[in-house]
Each structure stands twice: as structure tokens, then as C-alpha cells.
mmCIF file of C-alpha atoms (C1' of nucleotides) in Angstrom:
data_model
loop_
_atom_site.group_PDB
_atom_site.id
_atom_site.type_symbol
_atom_site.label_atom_id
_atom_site.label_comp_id
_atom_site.label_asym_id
_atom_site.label_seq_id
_atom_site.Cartn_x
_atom_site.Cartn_y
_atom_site.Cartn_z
ATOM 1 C CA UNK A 372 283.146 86.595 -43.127
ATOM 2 C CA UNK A 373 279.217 86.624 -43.921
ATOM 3 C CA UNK A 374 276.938 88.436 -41.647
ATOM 4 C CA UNK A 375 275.788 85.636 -39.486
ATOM 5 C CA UNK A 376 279.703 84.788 -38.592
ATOM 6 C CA UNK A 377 279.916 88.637 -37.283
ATOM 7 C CA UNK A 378 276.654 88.171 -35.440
ATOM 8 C CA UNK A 379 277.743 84.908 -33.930
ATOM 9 C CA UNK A 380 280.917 86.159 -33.158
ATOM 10 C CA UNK A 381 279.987 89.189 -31.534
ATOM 11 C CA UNK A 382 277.081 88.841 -29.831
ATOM 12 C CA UNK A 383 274.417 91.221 -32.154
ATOM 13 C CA UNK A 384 271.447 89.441 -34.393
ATOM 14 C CA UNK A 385 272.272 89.872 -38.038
ATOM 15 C CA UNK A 386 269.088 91.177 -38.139
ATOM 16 C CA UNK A 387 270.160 94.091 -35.317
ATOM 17 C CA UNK A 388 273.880 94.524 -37.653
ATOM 18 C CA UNK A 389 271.610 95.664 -40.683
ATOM 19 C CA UNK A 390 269.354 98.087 -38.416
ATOM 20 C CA UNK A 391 272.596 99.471 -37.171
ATOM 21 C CA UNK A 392 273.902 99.606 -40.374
ATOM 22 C CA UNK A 393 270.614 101.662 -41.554
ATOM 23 C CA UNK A 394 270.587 104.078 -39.545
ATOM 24 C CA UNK A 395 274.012 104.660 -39.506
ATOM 25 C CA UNK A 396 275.728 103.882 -36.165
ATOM 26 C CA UNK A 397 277.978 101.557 -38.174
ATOM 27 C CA UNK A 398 279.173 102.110 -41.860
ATOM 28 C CA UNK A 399 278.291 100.005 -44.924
ATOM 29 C CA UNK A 400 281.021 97.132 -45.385
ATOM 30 C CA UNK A 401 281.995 95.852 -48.706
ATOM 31 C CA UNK A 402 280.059 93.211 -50.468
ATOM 32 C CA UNK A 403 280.929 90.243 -52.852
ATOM 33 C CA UNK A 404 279.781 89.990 -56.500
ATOM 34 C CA UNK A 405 276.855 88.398 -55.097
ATOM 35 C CA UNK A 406 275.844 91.366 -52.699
ATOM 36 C CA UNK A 407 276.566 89.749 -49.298
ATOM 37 C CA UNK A 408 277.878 91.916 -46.897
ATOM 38 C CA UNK A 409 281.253 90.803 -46.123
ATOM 39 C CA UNK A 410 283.247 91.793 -42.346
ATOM 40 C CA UNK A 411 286.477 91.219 -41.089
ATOM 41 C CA UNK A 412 287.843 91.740 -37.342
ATOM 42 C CA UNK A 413 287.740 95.303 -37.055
ATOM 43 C CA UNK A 414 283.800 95.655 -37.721
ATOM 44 C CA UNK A 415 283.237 92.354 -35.150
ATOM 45 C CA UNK A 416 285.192 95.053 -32.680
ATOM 46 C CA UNK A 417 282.629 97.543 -33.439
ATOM 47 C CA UNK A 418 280.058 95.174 -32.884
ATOM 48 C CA UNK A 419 281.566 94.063 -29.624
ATOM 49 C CA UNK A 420 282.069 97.508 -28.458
ATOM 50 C CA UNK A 421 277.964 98.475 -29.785
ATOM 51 C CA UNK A 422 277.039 95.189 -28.118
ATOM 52 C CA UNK A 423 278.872 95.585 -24.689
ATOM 53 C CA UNK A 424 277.066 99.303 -24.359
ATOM 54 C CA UNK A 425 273.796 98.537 -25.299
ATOM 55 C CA UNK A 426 274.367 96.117 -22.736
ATOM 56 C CA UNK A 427 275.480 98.606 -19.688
ATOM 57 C CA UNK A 428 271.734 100.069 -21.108
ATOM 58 C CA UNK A 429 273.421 102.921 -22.893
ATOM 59 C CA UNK A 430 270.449 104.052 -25.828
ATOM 60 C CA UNK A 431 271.645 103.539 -29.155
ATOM 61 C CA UNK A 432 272.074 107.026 -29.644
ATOM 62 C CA UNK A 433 274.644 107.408 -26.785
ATOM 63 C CA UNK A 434 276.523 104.314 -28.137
ATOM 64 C CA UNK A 435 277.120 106.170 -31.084
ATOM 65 C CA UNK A 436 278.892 108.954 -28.877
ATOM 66 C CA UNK A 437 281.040 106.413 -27.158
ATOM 67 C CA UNK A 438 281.504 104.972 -30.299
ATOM 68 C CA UNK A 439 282.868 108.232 -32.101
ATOM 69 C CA UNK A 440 285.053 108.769 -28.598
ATOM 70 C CA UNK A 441 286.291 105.699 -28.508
ATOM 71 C CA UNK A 442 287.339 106.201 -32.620
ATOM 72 C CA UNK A 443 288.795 109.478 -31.777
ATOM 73 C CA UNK A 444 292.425 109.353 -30.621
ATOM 74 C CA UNK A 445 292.397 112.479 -29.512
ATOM 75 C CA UNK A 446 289.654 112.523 -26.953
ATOM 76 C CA UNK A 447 289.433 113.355 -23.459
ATOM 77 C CA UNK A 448 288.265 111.036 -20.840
ATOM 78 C CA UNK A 449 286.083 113.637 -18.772
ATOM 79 C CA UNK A 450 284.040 113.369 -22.057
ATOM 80 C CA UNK A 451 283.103 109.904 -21.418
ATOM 81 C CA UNK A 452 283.016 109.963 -17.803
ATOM 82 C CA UNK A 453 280.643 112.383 -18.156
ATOM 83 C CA UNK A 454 278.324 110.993 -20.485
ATOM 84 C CA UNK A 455 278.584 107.607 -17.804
ATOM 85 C CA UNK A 456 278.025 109.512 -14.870
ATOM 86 C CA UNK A 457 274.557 111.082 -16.619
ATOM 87 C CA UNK A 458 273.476 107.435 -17.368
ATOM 88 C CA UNK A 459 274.144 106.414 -13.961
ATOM 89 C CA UNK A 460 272.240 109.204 -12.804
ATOM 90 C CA UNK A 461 268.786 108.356 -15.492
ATOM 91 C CA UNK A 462 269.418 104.495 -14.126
ATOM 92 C CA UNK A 463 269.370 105.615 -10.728
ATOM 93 C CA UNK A 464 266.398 107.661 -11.641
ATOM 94 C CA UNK A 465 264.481 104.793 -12.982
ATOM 95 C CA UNK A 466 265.161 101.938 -10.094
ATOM 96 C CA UNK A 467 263.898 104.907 -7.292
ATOM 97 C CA UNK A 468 261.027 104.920 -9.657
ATOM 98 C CA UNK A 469 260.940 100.944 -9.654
ATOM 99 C CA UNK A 470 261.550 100.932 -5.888
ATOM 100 C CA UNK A 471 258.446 103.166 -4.904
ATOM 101 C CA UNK A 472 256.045 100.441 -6.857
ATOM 102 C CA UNK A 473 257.759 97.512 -5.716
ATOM 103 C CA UNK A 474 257.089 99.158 -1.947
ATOM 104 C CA UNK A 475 253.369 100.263 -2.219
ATOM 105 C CA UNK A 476 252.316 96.848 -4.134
ATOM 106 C CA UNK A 477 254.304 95.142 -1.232
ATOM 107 C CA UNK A 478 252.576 97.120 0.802
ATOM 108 C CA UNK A 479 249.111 96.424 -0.393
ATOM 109 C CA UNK A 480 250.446 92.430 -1.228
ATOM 110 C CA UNK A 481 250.763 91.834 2.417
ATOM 111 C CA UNK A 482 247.164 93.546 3.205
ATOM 112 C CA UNK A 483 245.334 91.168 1.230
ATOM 113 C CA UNK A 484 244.673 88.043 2.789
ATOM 114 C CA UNK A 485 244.286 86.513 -0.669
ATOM 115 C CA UNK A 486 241.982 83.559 -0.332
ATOM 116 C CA UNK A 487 238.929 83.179 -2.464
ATOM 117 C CA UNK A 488 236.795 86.178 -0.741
ATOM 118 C CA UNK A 489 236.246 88.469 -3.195
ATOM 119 C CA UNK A 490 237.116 91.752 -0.546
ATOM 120 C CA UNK A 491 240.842 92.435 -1.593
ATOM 121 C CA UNK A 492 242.691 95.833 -0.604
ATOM 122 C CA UNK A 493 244.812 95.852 -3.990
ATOM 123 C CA UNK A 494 241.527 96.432 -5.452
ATOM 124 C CA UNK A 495 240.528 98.836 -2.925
ATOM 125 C CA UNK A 496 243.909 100.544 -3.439
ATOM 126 C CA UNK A 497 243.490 101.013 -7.452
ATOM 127 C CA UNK A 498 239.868 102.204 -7.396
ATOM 128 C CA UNK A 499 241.266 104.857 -4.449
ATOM 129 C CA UNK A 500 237.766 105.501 -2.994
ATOM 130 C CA UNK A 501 235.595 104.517 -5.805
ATOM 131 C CA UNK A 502 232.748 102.965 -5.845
ATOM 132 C CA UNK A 503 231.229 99.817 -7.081
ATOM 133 C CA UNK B 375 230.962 115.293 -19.705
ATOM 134 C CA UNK B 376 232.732 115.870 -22.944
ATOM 135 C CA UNK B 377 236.297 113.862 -22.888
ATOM 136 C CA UNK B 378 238.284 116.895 -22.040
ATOM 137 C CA UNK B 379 236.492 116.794 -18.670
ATOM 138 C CA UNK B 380 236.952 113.283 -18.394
ATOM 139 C CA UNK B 381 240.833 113.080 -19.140
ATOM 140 C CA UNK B 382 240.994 116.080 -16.845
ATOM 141 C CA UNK B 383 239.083 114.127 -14.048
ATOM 142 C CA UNK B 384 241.227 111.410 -14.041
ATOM 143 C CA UNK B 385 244.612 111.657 -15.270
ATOM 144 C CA UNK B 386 244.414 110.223 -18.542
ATOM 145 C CA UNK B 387 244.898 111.833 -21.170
ATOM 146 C CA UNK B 388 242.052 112.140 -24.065
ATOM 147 C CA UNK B 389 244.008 111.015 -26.462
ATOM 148 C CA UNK B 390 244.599 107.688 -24.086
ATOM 149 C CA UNK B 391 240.890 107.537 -23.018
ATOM 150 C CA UNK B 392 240.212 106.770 -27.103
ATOM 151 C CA UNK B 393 243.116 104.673 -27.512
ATOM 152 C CA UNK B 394 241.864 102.415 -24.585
ATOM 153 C CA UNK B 395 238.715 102.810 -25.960
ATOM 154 C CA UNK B 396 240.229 101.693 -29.247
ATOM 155 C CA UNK B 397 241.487 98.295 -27.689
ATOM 156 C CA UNK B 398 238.813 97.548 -26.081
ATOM 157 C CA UNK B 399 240.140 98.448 -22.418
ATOM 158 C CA UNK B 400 236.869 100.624 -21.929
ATOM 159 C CA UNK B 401 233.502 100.294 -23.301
ATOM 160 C CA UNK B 402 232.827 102.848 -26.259
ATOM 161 C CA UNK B 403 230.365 105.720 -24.416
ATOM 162 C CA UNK B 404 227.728 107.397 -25.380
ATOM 163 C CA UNK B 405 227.732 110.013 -27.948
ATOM 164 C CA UNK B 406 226.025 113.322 -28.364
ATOM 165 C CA UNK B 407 223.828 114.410 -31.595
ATOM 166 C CA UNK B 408 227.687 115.926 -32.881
ATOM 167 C CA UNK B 409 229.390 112.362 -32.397
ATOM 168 C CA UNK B 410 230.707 114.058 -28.905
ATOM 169 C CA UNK B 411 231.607 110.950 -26.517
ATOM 170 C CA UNK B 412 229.757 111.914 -23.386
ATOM 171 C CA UNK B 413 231.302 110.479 -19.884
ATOM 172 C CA UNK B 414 229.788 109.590 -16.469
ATOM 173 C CA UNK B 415 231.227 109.234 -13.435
ATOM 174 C CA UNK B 416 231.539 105.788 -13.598
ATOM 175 C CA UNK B 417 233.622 106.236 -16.602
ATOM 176 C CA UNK B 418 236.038 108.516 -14.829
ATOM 177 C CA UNK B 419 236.059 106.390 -11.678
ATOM 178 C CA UNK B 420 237.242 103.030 -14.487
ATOM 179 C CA UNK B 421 239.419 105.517 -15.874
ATOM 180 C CA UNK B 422 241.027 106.994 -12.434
ATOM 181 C CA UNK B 423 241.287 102.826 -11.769
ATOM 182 C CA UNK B 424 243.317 102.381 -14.945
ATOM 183 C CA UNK B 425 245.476 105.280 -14.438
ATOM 184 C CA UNK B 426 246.461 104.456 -10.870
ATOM 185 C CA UNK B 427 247.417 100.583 -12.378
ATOM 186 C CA UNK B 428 249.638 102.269 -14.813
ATOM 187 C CA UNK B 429 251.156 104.105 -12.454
ATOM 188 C CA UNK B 430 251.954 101.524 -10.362
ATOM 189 C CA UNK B 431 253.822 99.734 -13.682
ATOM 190 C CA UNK B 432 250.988 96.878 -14.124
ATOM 191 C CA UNK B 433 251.199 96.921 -17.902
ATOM 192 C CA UNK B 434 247.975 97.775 -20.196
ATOM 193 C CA UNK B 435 246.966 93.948 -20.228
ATOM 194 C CA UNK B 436 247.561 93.505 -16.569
ATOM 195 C CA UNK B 437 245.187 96.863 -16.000
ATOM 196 C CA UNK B 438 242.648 95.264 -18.252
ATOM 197 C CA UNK B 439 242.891 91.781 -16.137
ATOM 198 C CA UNK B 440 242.524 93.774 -12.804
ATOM 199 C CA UNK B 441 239.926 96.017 -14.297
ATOM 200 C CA UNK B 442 237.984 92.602 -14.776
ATOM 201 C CA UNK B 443 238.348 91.514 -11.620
ATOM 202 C CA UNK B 444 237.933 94.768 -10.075
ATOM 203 C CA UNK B 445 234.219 94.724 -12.199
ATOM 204 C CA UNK B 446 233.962 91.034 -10.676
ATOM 205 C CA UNK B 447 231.838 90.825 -7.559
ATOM 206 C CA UNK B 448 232.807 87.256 -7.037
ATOM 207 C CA UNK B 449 236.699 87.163 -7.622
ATOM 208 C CA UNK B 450 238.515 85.577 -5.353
ATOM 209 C CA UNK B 451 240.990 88.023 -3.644
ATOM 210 C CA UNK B 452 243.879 85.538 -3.837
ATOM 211 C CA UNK B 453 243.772 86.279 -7.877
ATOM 212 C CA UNK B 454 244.242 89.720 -7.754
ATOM 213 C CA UNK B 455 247.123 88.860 -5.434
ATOM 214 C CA UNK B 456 248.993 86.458 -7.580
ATOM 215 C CA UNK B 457 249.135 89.079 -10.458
ATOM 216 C CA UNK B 458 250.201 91.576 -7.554
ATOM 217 C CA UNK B 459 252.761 89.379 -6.619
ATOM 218 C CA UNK B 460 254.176 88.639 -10.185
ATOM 219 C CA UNK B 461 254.526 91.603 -10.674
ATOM 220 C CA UNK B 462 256.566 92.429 -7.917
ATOM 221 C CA UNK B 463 258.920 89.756 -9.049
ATOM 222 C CA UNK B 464 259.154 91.579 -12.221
ATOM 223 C CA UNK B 465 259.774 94.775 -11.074
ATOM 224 C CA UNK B 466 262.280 93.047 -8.688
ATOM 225 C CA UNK B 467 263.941 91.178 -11.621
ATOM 226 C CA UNK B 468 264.898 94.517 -13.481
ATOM 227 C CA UNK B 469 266.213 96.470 -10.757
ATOM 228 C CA UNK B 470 268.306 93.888 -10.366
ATOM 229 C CA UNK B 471 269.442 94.385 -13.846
ATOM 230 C CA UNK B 472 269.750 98.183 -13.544
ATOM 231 C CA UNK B 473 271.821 97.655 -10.171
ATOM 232 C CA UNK B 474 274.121 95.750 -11.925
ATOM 233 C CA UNK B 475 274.590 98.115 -15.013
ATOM 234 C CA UNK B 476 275.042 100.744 -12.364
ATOM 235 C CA UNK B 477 277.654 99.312 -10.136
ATOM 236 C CA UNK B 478 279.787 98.295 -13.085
ATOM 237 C CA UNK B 479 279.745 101.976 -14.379
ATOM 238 C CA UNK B 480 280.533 103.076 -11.157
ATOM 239 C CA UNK B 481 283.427 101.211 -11.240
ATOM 240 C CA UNK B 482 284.556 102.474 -14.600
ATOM 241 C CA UNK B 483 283.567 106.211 -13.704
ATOM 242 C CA UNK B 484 286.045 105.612 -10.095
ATOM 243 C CA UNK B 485 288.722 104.369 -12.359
ATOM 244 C CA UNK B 486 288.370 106.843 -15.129
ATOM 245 C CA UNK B 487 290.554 110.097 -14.270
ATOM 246 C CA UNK B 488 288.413 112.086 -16.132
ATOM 247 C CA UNK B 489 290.724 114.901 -17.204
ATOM 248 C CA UNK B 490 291.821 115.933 -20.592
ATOM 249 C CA UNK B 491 293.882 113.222 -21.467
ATOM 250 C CA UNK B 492 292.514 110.450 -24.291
ATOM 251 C CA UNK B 493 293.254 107.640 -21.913
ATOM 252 C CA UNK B 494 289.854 106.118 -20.737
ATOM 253 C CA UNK B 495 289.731 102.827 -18.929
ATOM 254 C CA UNK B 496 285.122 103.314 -19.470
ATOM 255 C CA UNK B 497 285.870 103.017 -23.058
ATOM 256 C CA UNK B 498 288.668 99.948 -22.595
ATOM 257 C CA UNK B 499 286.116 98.365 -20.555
ATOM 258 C CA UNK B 500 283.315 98.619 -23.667
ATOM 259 C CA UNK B 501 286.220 97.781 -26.067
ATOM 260 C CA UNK B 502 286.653 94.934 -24.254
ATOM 261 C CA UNK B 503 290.359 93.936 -25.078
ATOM 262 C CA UNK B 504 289.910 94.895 -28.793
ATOM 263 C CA UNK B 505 292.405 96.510 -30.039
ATOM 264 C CA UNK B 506 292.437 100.032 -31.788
ATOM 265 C "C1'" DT C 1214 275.207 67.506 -62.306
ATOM 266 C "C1'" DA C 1215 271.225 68.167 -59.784
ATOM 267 C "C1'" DT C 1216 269.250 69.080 -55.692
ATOM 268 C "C1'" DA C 1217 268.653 70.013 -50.767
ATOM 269 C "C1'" DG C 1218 269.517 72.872 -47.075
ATOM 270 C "C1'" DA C 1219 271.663 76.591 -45.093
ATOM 271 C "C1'" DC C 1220 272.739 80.797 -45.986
ATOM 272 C "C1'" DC C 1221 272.050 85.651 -47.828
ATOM 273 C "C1'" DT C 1222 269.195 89.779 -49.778
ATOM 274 C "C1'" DT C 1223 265.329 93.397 -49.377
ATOM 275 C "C1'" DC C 1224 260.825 94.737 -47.891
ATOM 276 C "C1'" DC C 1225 257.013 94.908 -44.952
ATOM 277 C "C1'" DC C 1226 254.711 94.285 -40.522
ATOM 278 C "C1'" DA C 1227 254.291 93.975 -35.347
ATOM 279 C "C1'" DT C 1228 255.455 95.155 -30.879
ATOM 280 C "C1'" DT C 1229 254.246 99.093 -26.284
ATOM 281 C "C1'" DA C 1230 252.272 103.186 -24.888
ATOM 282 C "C1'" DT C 1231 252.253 107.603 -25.922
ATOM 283 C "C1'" DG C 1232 252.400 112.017 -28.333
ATOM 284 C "C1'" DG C 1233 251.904 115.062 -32.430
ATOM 285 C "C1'" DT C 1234 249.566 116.983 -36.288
ATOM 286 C "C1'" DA C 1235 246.293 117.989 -39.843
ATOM 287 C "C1'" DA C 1236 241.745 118.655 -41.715
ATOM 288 C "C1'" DG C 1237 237.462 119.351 -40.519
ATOM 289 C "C1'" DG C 1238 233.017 119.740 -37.484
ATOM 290 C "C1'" DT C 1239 230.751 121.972 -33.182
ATOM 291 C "C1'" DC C 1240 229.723 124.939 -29.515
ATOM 292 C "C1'" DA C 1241 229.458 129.060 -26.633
ATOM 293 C "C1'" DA C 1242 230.410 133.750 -25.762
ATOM 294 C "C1'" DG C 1243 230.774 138.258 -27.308
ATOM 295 C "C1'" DC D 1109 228.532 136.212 -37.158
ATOM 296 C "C1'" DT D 1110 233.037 135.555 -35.759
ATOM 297 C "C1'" DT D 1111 236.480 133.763 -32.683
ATOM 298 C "C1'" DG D 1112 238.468 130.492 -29.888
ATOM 299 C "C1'" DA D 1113 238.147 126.409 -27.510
ATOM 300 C "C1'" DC D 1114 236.662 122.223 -27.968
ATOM 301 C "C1'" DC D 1115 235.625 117.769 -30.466
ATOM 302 C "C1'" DT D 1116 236.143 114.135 -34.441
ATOM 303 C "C1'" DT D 1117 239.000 110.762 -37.336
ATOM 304 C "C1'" DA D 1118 243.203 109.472 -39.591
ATOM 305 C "C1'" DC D 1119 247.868 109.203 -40.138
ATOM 306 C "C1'" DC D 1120 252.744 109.422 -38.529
ATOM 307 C "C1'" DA D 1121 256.498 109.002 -35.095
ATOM 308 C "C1'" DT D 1122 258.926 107.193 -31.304
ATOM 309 C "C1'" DA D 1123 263.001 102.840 -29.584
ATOM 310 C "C1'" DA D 1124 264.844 98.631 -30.444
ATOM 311 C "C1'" DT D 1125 263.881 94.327 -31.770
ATOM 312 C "C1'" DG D 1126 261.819 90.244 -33.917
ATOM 313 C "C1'" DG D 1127 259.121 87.771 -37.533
ATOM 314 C "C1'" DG D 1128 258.191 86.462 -41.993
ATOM 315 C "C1'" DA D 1129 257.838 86.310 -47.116
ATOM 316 C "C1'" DA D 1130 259.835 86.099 -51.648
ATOM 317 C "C1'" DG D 1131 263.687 85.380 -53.907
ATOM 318 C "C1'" DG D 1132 268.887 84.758 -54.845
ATOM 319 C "C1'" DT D 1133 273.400 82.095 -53.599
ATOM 320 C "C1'" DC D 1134 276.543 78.737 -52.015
ATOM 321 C "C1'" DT D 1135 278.090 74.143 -50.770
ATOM 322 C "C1'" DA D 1136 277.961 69.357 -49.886
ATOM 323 C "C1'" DT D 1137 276.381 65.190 -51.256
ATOM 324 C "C1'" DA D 1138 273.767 61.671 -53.803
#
DNA sequence: TATAGACCTTCCCATTATGGTAAGGTCAAG
DNA sequence: CTTGACCTTACCATAATGGGAAGGTCTATA
């Protein structure tokens, strides 16, 4: 199949398929006489597997680990689990992060009395004491 | 002040004071005989304003829109609230998204044993029924 | 058979916000 | 006068994705 079948089938731009492709996280497939890149079901796999981690919010780089694991036979599970449990651990990192905003502008939200006054303690809040 | 000073003063880097300079975020200063940009404290009080947005996640076009108002004797608080609130929503929206990514690899991580063994039920889930 | 339209190819550019580096000018202290 | 710490501009890189242009190919239909 041509590359907009694979991306329609599994989920990744055709554009995205040759970045991947370019740098490597998938190999070159074969092309026709006519230099179109030709795929068959075990490369839409790939795709599917890529797609599904990027997804879960795994970087690219990362999906390439999973991606060797997952091609090696021979690997053990506490290898994955670990590289999961770290990337729980940066998510959970980043919504604490997300969390302390969404407080203090809630915070400062329900201070204003938002009508067409121009005094407004968001304001206040960002110039922290300065003046003018 | 020379810029060091300034980025010092106020938490933002020098090589971020003349990239918001650069986009027009802040007005260009003055400069010295030697092409040295001189700062005030009114500089380092717009810059302490922008760095405080950032960290509160309002993005560099959101600063500049609350910078204007900020500058705006006549806003009407309720504007400054809107964006406020917006942005809330925004944050809200993607911590959604990470809480989601999170519980699901918490599920795979509590059903993966994790030992030596090549049997991994995190990489089944991103293979997603494909076979190999 | 000719042509239109839907594909495909590569190449270049843009995004967001930030950091790095290199080559060169300036300033202050010793 | 030299040294080291500063400043200047300019260019490159990041991560992952999209957009578009210029050109080749394939297929269905008039």
C-alpha cells in the first residue's frame, strides 16, 4: 500500500511516517519503479505501536526504546516497566507543576471582581509590588 | 544598568530580555556610547511582570496582552479576568490529558510483573493486538 | 487518447521558548 | 598594558508537527 493508506490506517500523518522514517525510528521500506514508498501490515503495526506511545506522551526518543523492546524477543519486562514507571513519574511531575498555576490564578480569579474598573488583583499579583 | 544587572534583577535571562526585545514584547532601551543597552527600573519592574506571567504558564502572547493591559490605566478589570480564566480552562484541559495518560500506565505498570521474563502486558497494550 | 484530479516525491520554512557558541568590541582593576 | 568579565550581533539547535511549492505518477473518465 502507498503511504497515505499506512497513514490512514494507522493513525500517523504521512507527513509524520517520513519524519520518522528520517530520523530513523522506523526503517526505509521498499519503493516501486516509480519511487513511492510502498508498506504492508507489519510496518502499519509499527506505526500503530509508534502511534499508540506517542499517544500515552512517551517522547519519540523513548518510543524508540519500547520499540526496540518490544522487537526484541528476548527482553525482560522490568525493562519496560521501568522506563513506564519514570514517565509516570515526569507526568506526575508536570500536572503538580500544572496544579500549582491552576491554584494561584484561581486564587487571584476569584479576587478580582472583574467588572469594567480598571483596579484588578491579577494585575496586582503579576507586577508583585511594582509600581505604575 | 547594563543587561547583566537587569536579567539578574528580574529573573530573565539576558539572552530572553533581547529576544523579547527582538519581538517586540519590550521597548528597545537606551544604549550607551559602546552600543551597551542601559536599563531602568522600570524596565526591570516590566521585566519582573513578564517573568512572573511566564511562570504562571500565560504564554509569550498572553504576557504581551496582560503587559498591555497592565500599562492600561483604563482597562476594565473584567478583561484581564477573562484571559485569567481561559487560561485556567487550558491548564485544566491538559491535566486532564496527563491524568489520563497516567492512570492508563498505571494500569499497565500494576499488571506488568516486571521480572526477567520477556512477557510484558505495557508493551501488548502499545502493540495493541498486533501480532509479532 | 488526453486530461483532470488525486496521489506521490523532495525540499524548504514556520512554529515556541530557550539555550549555546563564536567572533569581536568594551570596560575596569591590577 | 594585560586580563577577565562583561557586552554586541549572528547563527545554530532543540521537539514534533504542519504547510506549501514544484514537479512526477497513476487512474478514471470524457
Amino acid at each position: 500500500m502507498n503511504i497515505g493508506q499506512a497513514a490512514e490506517r494507522s493513525g500517523v500523518s504521512a507527513k509524520m511516517i517520513r519524519y520518522y522514517e528520517g530520523i530513523g525510528l522506523i526503517t526505509a521500506p521498499a519503493r516501486t519503479g516509480s519511487n513511492y514508498r510502498v508498506y504492508g501490515e507489519d510496518e502499519v503495526h509499527v506505526l500503530r505501536f509508534i502511534k499508540r506511545a506517542r499517544t500515552l506522551g512517551f517522547s519519540v526518543e523513548e518510543t524508540a526504546t519500547l520499540l526496540g523492546l518490544w522487537q526484541d524477543r528476548s527482553r525482560a519486562s522490568a525493562e519496560v516497566r521501568d522506563i513506564a514507571k519514570e514517565h509516570i513519574v515526569a507526568l506526575e511531575t508536570k500536572i503538580a507543576e500544572l496544579n500549582g498555576m491552576v491554584s494561584t490564578l484561581k486564587h487571584l480569579v476569584h479576587c478580582c471582581h472583574g467588572d469594567d474598573r480598571p483596579d484588578c488583583p491579577i494585575l496586582d499579583d503579576l507586577a508583585q509590588g511594582n509600581p505604575q
